[in-house]
Coordinates of C-alpha atoms in Angstrom, one line a residue:
Chain B
M30 CA -7.3 85.3 -12.5
S31 CA -5.0 86.9 -9.9
N32 CA -7.9 88.0 -7.9
F33 CA -9.3 84.2 -8.0
I34 CA -5.9 83.1 -6.5
S35 CA -5.5 85.7 -4.0
E36 CA -9.0 85.1 -3.2
Y37 CA -8.5 81.2 -2.6
H38 CA -5.2 81.8 -1.0
R39 CA -7.5 84.1 1.7
L40 CA -10.3 81.3 2.2
D41 CA -7.6 78.8 2.8
S42 CA -5.8 80.8 5.3
Q43 CA -8.6 81.9 7.0
T44 CA -10.0 77.9 7.2
R45 CA -7.2 77.0 9.0
F46 CA -7.9 79.4 10.9
L47 CA -11.1 78.3 11.8
L48 CA -10.3 74.7 12.4
E49 CA -7.3 75.7 14.2
I50 CA -9.3 77.2 17.1
D51 CA -11.8 74.5 17.3
K52 CA -9.3 73.3 20.2
L53 CA -10.4 75.9 22.3
K54 CA -13.3 73.4 23.2
Q55 CA -10.9 70.8 24.6
I56 CA -9.5 73.6 27.0
I57 CA -10.9 72.9 30.7
R58 CA -11.5 75.7 33.3
Q59 CA -12.4 75.3 36.8
T60 CA -15.6 76.3 36.7
Y61 CA -18.2 74.1 37.5
L62 CA -21.4 74.2 35.4
P63 CA -24.7 74.3 37.6
G64 CA -26.3 70.8 37.9
T65 CA -23.9 69.3 36.3
E66 CA -20.3 67.3 36.9
K67 CA -18.7 69.2 34.2
K68 CA -16.6 71.5 33.8
E69 CA -16.8 74.7 31.3
N70 CA -14.3 75.0 28.2
S71 CA -12.8 78.2 27.4
A72 CA -15.2 77.7 24.1
E73 CA -18.4 77.9 25.7
H74 CA -17.6 80.3 28.0
S75 CA -16.5 83.0 25.5
W76 CA -19.7 82.3 23.9
H77 CA -21.4 82.9 27.4
L78 CA -19.6 86.0 27.8
A79 CA -20.8 87.3 24.8
V80 CA -24.1 87.3 25.2
M81 CA -23.3 88.5 28.3
A82 CA -22.4 91.6 26.6
M83 CA -25.4 91.8 24.7
V84 CA -27.6 91.9 27.6
L85 CA -26.1 93.4 30.1
Q86 CA -24.1 96.3 28.1
E87 CA -26.6 99.0 29.5
H88 CA -24.5 98.6 32.8
S89 CA -21.1 99.9 31.2
D90 CA -20.5 102.9 33.2
E91 CA -19.1 104.4 30.1
N92 CA -20.7 104.1 26.6
V93 CA -18.7 101.0 24.9
N94 CA -19.0 100.1 21.2
L95 CA -20.8 96.8 21.5
L96 CA -19.3 94.9 18.3
R97 CA -15.9 95.9 19.3
V98 CA -17.2 94.4 23.2
L99 CA -18.0 90.7 21.3
K100 CA -15.2 90.7 19.0
M101 CA -12.9 91.2 22.0
L102 CA -14.9 88.6 24.5
L103 CA -14.9 86.1 21.2
I104 CA -11.1 86.2 20.4
H105 CA -9.7 86.7 24.2
D106 CA -8.8 83.2 25.3
I107 CA -7.7 81.8 21.5
V108 CA -4.3 81.9 23.0
E109 CA -5.0 79.3 25.5
I110 CA -5.0 76.6 22.8
D111 CA -0.9 77.0 22.9
A112 CA -0.7 78.2 26.6
G113 CA -3.7 76.3 28.5
D114 CA -6.2 77.9 30.9
T115 CA -4.1 79.9 33.6
Y116 CA -6.5 79.3 36.9
C117 CA -6.9 83.0 38.2
Y118 CA -5.6 82.0 41.4
D119 CA -2.9 80.2 41.1
P120 CA 0.2 82.6 41.6
Q121 CA 2.9 80.3 40.0
A122 CA 1.2 79.4 36.8
N123 CA 0.4 83.4 36.6
S124 CA 4.1 84.4 36.6
D125 CA 5.1 83.1 33.3
K126 CA 1.2 83.7 31.9
S127 CA 1.8 86.6 29.8
Q128 CA 4.8 85.4 28.1
R129 CA 3.4 81.7 26.9
E130 CA 0.2 83.8 26.0
I131 CA 2.1 86.5 23.7
L132 CA 3.8 83.4 22.1
A133 CA 0.5 81.7 21.3
A134 CA -1.2 84.8 19.7
D135 CA 2.2 84.9 17.5
R136 CA 1.4 81.8 16.1
I137 CA -2.5 81.3 16.3
F138 CA -3.5 84.9 15.2
G139 CA -0.7 84.6 12.4
L140 CA -2.6 82.0 10.6
L141 CA -4.9 84.7 9.3
P142 CA -4.2 86.6 5.9
D143 CA -2.5 89.3 7.4
E144 CA -4.6 92.6 8.2
Q145 CA -6.7 90.3 9.5
G146 CA -4.1 88.8 11.9
S147 CA -3.3 91.9 12.9
E148 CA -6.8 93.2 13.9
L149 CA -7.3 90.5 16.0
R150 CA -3.9 91.0 17.9
E151 CA -4.9 94.4 18.3
L152 CA -8.2 93.2 20.2
W153 CA -6.6 90.7 22.2
D154 CA -4.0 93.4 23.2
E155 CA -6.5 96.3 23.9
F156 CA -8.4 93.3 26.0
E157 CA -5.3 92.1 28.2
A158 CA -4.2 96.1 28.4
R159 CA -8.0 97.0 29.9
L160 CA -7.4 100.4 29.1
T161 CA -10.6 101.2 26.7
P162 CA -14.3 101.5 27.7
E163 CA -14.7 98.4 25.5
S164 CA -11.3 96.6 27.3
K165 CA -12.9 97.2 30.9
F166 CA -16.3 96.2 30.3
A167 CA -14.8 93.1 29.0
A168 CA -12.8 91.9 31.9
A169 CA -15.4 93.0 34.2
L170 CA -17.8 90.2 32.3
D171 CA -14.7 87.8 32.4
C172 CA -14.4 88.1 36.2
L173 CA -18.6 88.3 37.4
M174 CA -19.6 85.1 35.3
P175 CA -17.2 82.9 37.8
V176 CA -18.3 84.1 40.5
L177 CA -22.1 83.3 39.5
H178 CA -21.1 80.2 38.5
N179 CA -19.6 79.3 42.1
Y180 CA -22.1 80.7 43.7
H181 CA -24.7 78.5 41.7
T182 CA -22.6 75.3 42.3
Q183 CA -22.6 75.9 46.4
G184 CA -19.0 77.6 45.7
R185 CA -17.7 73.9 44.7
S186 CA -14.6 75.5 42.4
W187 CA -13.9 78.1 45.5
K188 CA -14.1 75.0 48.2
E189 CA -11.6 72.5 46.1
H190 CA -9.0 75.3 46.1
G191 CA -9.6 76.5 49.3
I192 CA -10.3 80.5 47.9
T193 CA -10.9 83.2 50.4
R194 CA -13.1 85.9 50.0
S195 CA -10.3 88.3 49.9
Q196 CA -8.8 86.6 47.1
V197 CA -12.3 86.8 45.1
M198 CA -12.4 90.2 46.3
A199 CA -9.1 91.2 44.7
R200 CA -9.8 89.2 41.7
V201 CA -13.0 90.9 40.9
A202 CA -11.9 94.7 41.7
K203 CA -11.9 95.6 38.2
I204 CA -15.6 95.4 38.3
E205 CA -15.6 98.5 39.8
K206 CA -13.9 100.0 37.5
A207 CA -16.5 99.2 34.5
S208 CA -19.8 98.8 36.2
A209 CA -21.5 100.4 39.4
P210 CA -24.8 98.4 39.2
L211 CA -22.3 95.0 38.6
W212 CA -20.1 96.0 41.2
K213 CA -22.9 96.3 43.5
L214 CA -24.4 93.0 42.2
V215 CA -20.9 90.9 42.3
C216 CA -20.3 92.3 46.3
S217 CA -24.0 90.9 47.4
V218 CA -23.6 87.6 45.6
I219 CA -19.4 87.4 47.7
D220 CA -21.8 88.4 50.6
E221 CA -24.3 85.5 50.6
A222 CA -21.7 83.4 49.9
V223 CA -19.8 83.7 52.8
A224 CA -23.5 83.6 54.9
R225 CA -23.8 80.4 53.1
E226 CA -20.7 79.2 53.4
F227 CA -19.8 78.7 49.7
L228 CA -16.8 80.6 49.8
S229 CA -14.5 81.1 53.3
A230 CA -14.5 84.7 55.2
Chain Q
M22 CA -35.3 105.5 44.3
S23 CA -37.7 104.1 41.5
N24 CA -34.5 104.2 39.2
F25 CA -32.8 102.3 41.4
I26 CA -35.7 99.3 41.7
S27 CA -35.9 99.4 38.3
E28 CA -32.2 98.9 37.3
Y29 CA -32.7 96.2 40.0
H30 CA -35.5 94.6 38.7
R31 CA -33.9 94.8 35.3
L32 CA -30.5 93.0 36.7
D33 CA -32.3 90.4 38.5
S34 CA -34.2 89.3 35.2
Q35 CA -30.9 89.8 33.1
T36 CA -29.3 87.3 35.4
R37 CA -31.8 84.5 35.6
F38 CA -31.6 84.7 31.6
L39 CA -28.0 84.2 31.7
L40 CA -28.0 81.6 34.3
E41 CA -31.0 79.5 31.9
I42 CA -28.8 80.1 29.0
D43 CA -25.9 78.0 30.6
K44 CA -28.0 74.7 30.0
L45 CA -27.0 75.1 26.1
K46 CA -23.7 74.0 27.1
Q47 CA -25.7 70.7 27.8
I48 CA -27.3 70.1 24.7
I49 CA -25.6 67.8 22.4
R50 CA -25.0 68.1 18.3
Q51 CA -24.3 65.1 16.1
T52 CA -20.8 66.6 15.2
Y53 CA -17.8 64.8 16.3
L54 CA -14.9 67.2 17.0
P55 CA -11.4 66.4 15.2
G56 CA -9.2 65.0 17.1
T57 CA -11.3 63.6 19.8
E58 CA -14.2 61.4 20.4
K59 CA -16.4 64.1 21.9
K60 CA -19.6 65.8 20.3
E61 CA -19.7 69.3 20.0
N62 CA -22.5 71.0 22.4
S63 CA -24.5 73.8 20.8
A64 CA -22.9 76.7 23.1
E65 CA -19.5 76.3 21.8
H66 CA -21.0 75.2 18.2
S67 CA -22.7 79.0 18.7
W68 CA -19.1 80.5 19.8
H69 CA -16.9 78.8 16.7
L70 CA -20.0 80.4 14.1
A71 CA -19.5 83.8 15.8
V72 CA -15.9 83.7 14.7
M73 CA -16.3 82.5 11.4
A74 CA -18.6 85.9 10.9
M75 CA -15.9 87.4 11.9
V76 CA -13.3 86.2 10.1
L77 CA -15.2 85.0 6.4
Q78 CA -17.9 88.3 6.6
E79 CA -15.4 89.8 3.3
H80 CA -17.4 86.3 1.4
S81 CA -20.7 87.7 1.7
D82 CA -22.2 88.1 -1.6
E83 CA -24.3 91.1 0.1
N84 CA -23.0 93.6 2.7
V85 CA -24.0 92.5 5.7
N86 CA -23.8 94.2 9.6
L87 CA -21.6 92.3 11.4
L88 CA -22.7 93.0 14.7
R89 CA -26.4 92.1 14.0
V90 CA -24.9 88.8 12.5
L91 CA -22.9 88.1 15.5
K92 CA -26.0 88.7 17.9
M93 CA -28.2 86.3 15.1
L94 CA -25.3 83.5 15.8
L95 CA -25.0 84.1 19.3
I96 CA -28.7 83.2 20.3
H97 CA -29.8 81.3 17.1
D98 CA -29.8 77.9 19.4
I99 CA -30.6 78.9 22.8
V100 CA -34.2 77.1 22.1
E101 CA -32.4 74.3 21.6
I102 CA -32.7 74.4 25.6
D103 CA -36.3 73.2 25.8
A104 CA -36.6 71.9 21.7
G105 CA -33.5 69.9 22.0
D106 CA -30.9 69.6 19.1
T107 CA -32.9 68.6 15.9
Y108 CA -30.7 66.6 13.8
C109 CA -30.8 68.1 10.2
Y110 CA -31.3 65.0 8.3
D111 CA -34.0 63.5 10.5
P112 CA -37.5 64.5 8.7
Q113 CA -39.3 62.9 11.6
A114 CA -37.7 65.6 14.1
N115 CA -37.9 68.2 11.9
S116 CA -41.9 67.6 11.4
D117 CA -42.6 69.5 14.8
K118 CA -39.3 71.2 15.2
S119 CA -40.6 74.5 14.4
Q120 CA -43.8 74.3 16.7
R121 CA -41.3 73.2 19.4
E122 CA -39.0 76.1 19.1
I123 CA -41.6 78.6 19.1
L124 CA -42.7 77.5 22.4
A125 CA -39.2 77.6 23.5
A126 CA -38.4 81.4 22.7
D127 CA -41.6 82.5 24.1
R128 CA -40.4 81.3 27.7
I129 CA -37.0 81.8 27.2
F130 CA -36.5 85.3 25.8
G131 CA -39.6 86.1 28.0
L132 CA -37.4 86.0 31.0
L133 CA -35.5 89.2 29.7
P134 CA -37.2 92.7 30.4
D135 CA -39.8 93.0 27.3
E136 CA -38.2 94.9 25.1
Q137 CA -35.1 93.3 25.4
G138 CA -36.6 89.8 25.2
S139 CA -38.2 90.9 21.9
E140 CA -35.4 92.5 20.3
L141 CA -33.8 89.0 20.5
R142 CA -37.0 87.1 19.8
E143 CA -37.0 89.7 16.7
L144 CA -33.3 88.2 15.8
W145 CA -34.3 84.7 16.0
D146 CA -37.4 85.2 14.2
E147 CA -34.9 86.9 11.4
F148 CA -32.6 83.9 11.6
E149 CA -35.6 81.2 11.0
A150 CA -36.8 83.4 8.1
R151 CA -33.6 83.8 6.1
L152 CA -34.7 87.0 3.8
T153 CA -32.1 89.3 5.1
P154 CA -28.6 89.1 3.8
E155 CA -27.2 89.2 7.6
S156 CA -29.8 85.7 8.0
K157 CA -28.6 84.2 4.7
F158 CA -25.0 84.9 5.8
A159 CA -25.6 83.6 9.4
A160 CA -27.4 80.4 7.9
A161 CA -24.4 79.7 5.3
L162 CA -22.6 79.4 7.9
D163 CA -24.2 77.4 10.0
C164 CA -24.4 74.7 7.0
L165 CA -20.5 74.9 6.5
M166 CA -19.0 74.5 9.9
P167 CA -20.6 70.7 9.8
V168 CA -19.6 70.1 6.5
L169 CA -15.5 71.0 7.5
H170 CA -16.1 69.0 10.8
N171 CA -17.3 66.0 9.1
Y172 CA -14.6 66.0 6.4
H173 CA -12.0 66.7 9.3
T174 CA -13.8 63.6 11.0
Q175 CA -13.7 61.2 7.9
G176 CA -17.2 61.8 7.6
R177 CA -17.7 59.7 10.9
S178 CA -20.9 61.5 11.7
W179 CA -22.5 60.9 8.1
K180 CA -21.2 57.5 8.2
E181 CA -23.3 57.2 11.7
H182 CA -26.2 58.5 10.0
G183 CA -25.9 56.9 6.9
I184 CA -26.1 60.3 4.6
T185 CA -25.7 60.3 1.2
R186 CA -24.2 63.1 -0.8
S187 CA -27.2 64.5 -2.3
Q188 CA -28.7 64.8 1.5
V189 CA -25.6 66.8 2.1
M190 CA -26.0 69.1 -1.2
A191 CA -29.6 69.8 -0.6
R192 CA -28.6 71.1 2.9
V193 CA -26.2 73.3 1.9
A194 CA -27.6 74.1 -1.0
K195 CA -28.5 77.8 1.0
I196 CA -24.6 78.8 0.6
E197 CA -25.1 79.3 -2.7
K198 CA -27.4 82.0 -2.1
A199 CA -25.2 84.0 0.3
S200 CA -21.7 83.3 -0.9
A201 CA -20.1 82.6 -4.0
P202 CA -16.5 81.7 -2.9
L203 CA -18.1 80.0 1.0
W204 CA -20.2 77.6 -1.9
K205 CA -17.4 77.0 -4.6
L206 CA -15.4 75.9 -1.0
V207 CA -18.4 73.6 0.0
C208 CA -18.7 72.0 -3.3
S209 CA -15.3 71.1 -3.4
V210 CA -15.1 69.7 0.0
I211 CA -18.0 67.2 -0.4
D212 CA -16.3 66.0 -3.9
E213 CA -13.2 65.7 -2.0
A214 CA -15.2 63.5 0.8
V215 CA -17.0 61.6 -1.6
A216 CA -13.7 60.8 -3.5
R217 CA -12.0 59.6 -0.2
E218 CA -14.8 57.4 0.6
F219 CA -16.0 59.9 3.6
L220 CA -19.3 60.3 2.2
S221 CA -21.7 58.1 0.1
A222 CA -21.8 58.9 -3.6

């Protein structure tokens, strides 16, 4: 009987968490989706990065545990439900980003049964710290995709915000620490974006 | 040098595939998202199911390899880019669903380097066949979430399509084959939906 009650409580907490994170589908990023007038939301972005990890794993400089990378990417933006999406080129919004996101992580991962909430929180902390091969590779994908999206929308979001090449280069620097082939790719896409005037020199 | 060329070609194919699947964010399902006027798209749906698998894995009746479940859920709807989302309660659309989706799988997974395209195609075939513990569990989650979404939108999509309890029960039957606790949960949610008139008896 106590097993039944405990199972019921676990499932109830888990279901509340899963309904709460539905809100990530309403968090809108600055990225435009190619061929549309639509900006990307953080849930579909997280899906895209996870498939990207499946497909591009071989290009990581260090061996990575794919399951850990996937888990990390699937939950890396959940804190935005409370903290909002912080545009990476907005220094003011970034000044208190970490504080806002820590409060969000406490609340949202706290909806889960204790040990499960702790596991997801540790994955999020690991992603934020970018010290392990898995978190470095995950962060590289998170930087690479917006460059591809911008390139394939003629730099629409870069232009709207007056972003320059040096800002993008500073942002994507972490790709160099994770993957030589992806670093080569992103540099050539940025060069081409400048040449085609999608991005200011 | 040939290694460099081969790496370049692989990365080029992989990038094309990753840009192609961006279109899944435009494929709209019949599910309304709680608290919004928005219908769900298949990319954010895939993300939600993947997090669901991370959180609910313990409720699978059989042991499952979580990495395999996640990979399957992340790619299970990609064929909809060509085949469209087929509403599960539309018998006419379902009559040629399989044919349309096989053509889509050929084209889309075919964008990848051969062995990688084959791996994803096998995962998709496995998901569709529902014979392994992983595919049974993944399919159960794919049935459960729309019931939760419908319940938490007062049965909005069920009502729009005049869906009845027996149709929903037939649809969710595969949950019983995968998870006793999730089967208990879905039955109680459906009972409550009928009692609150979110769903016709």
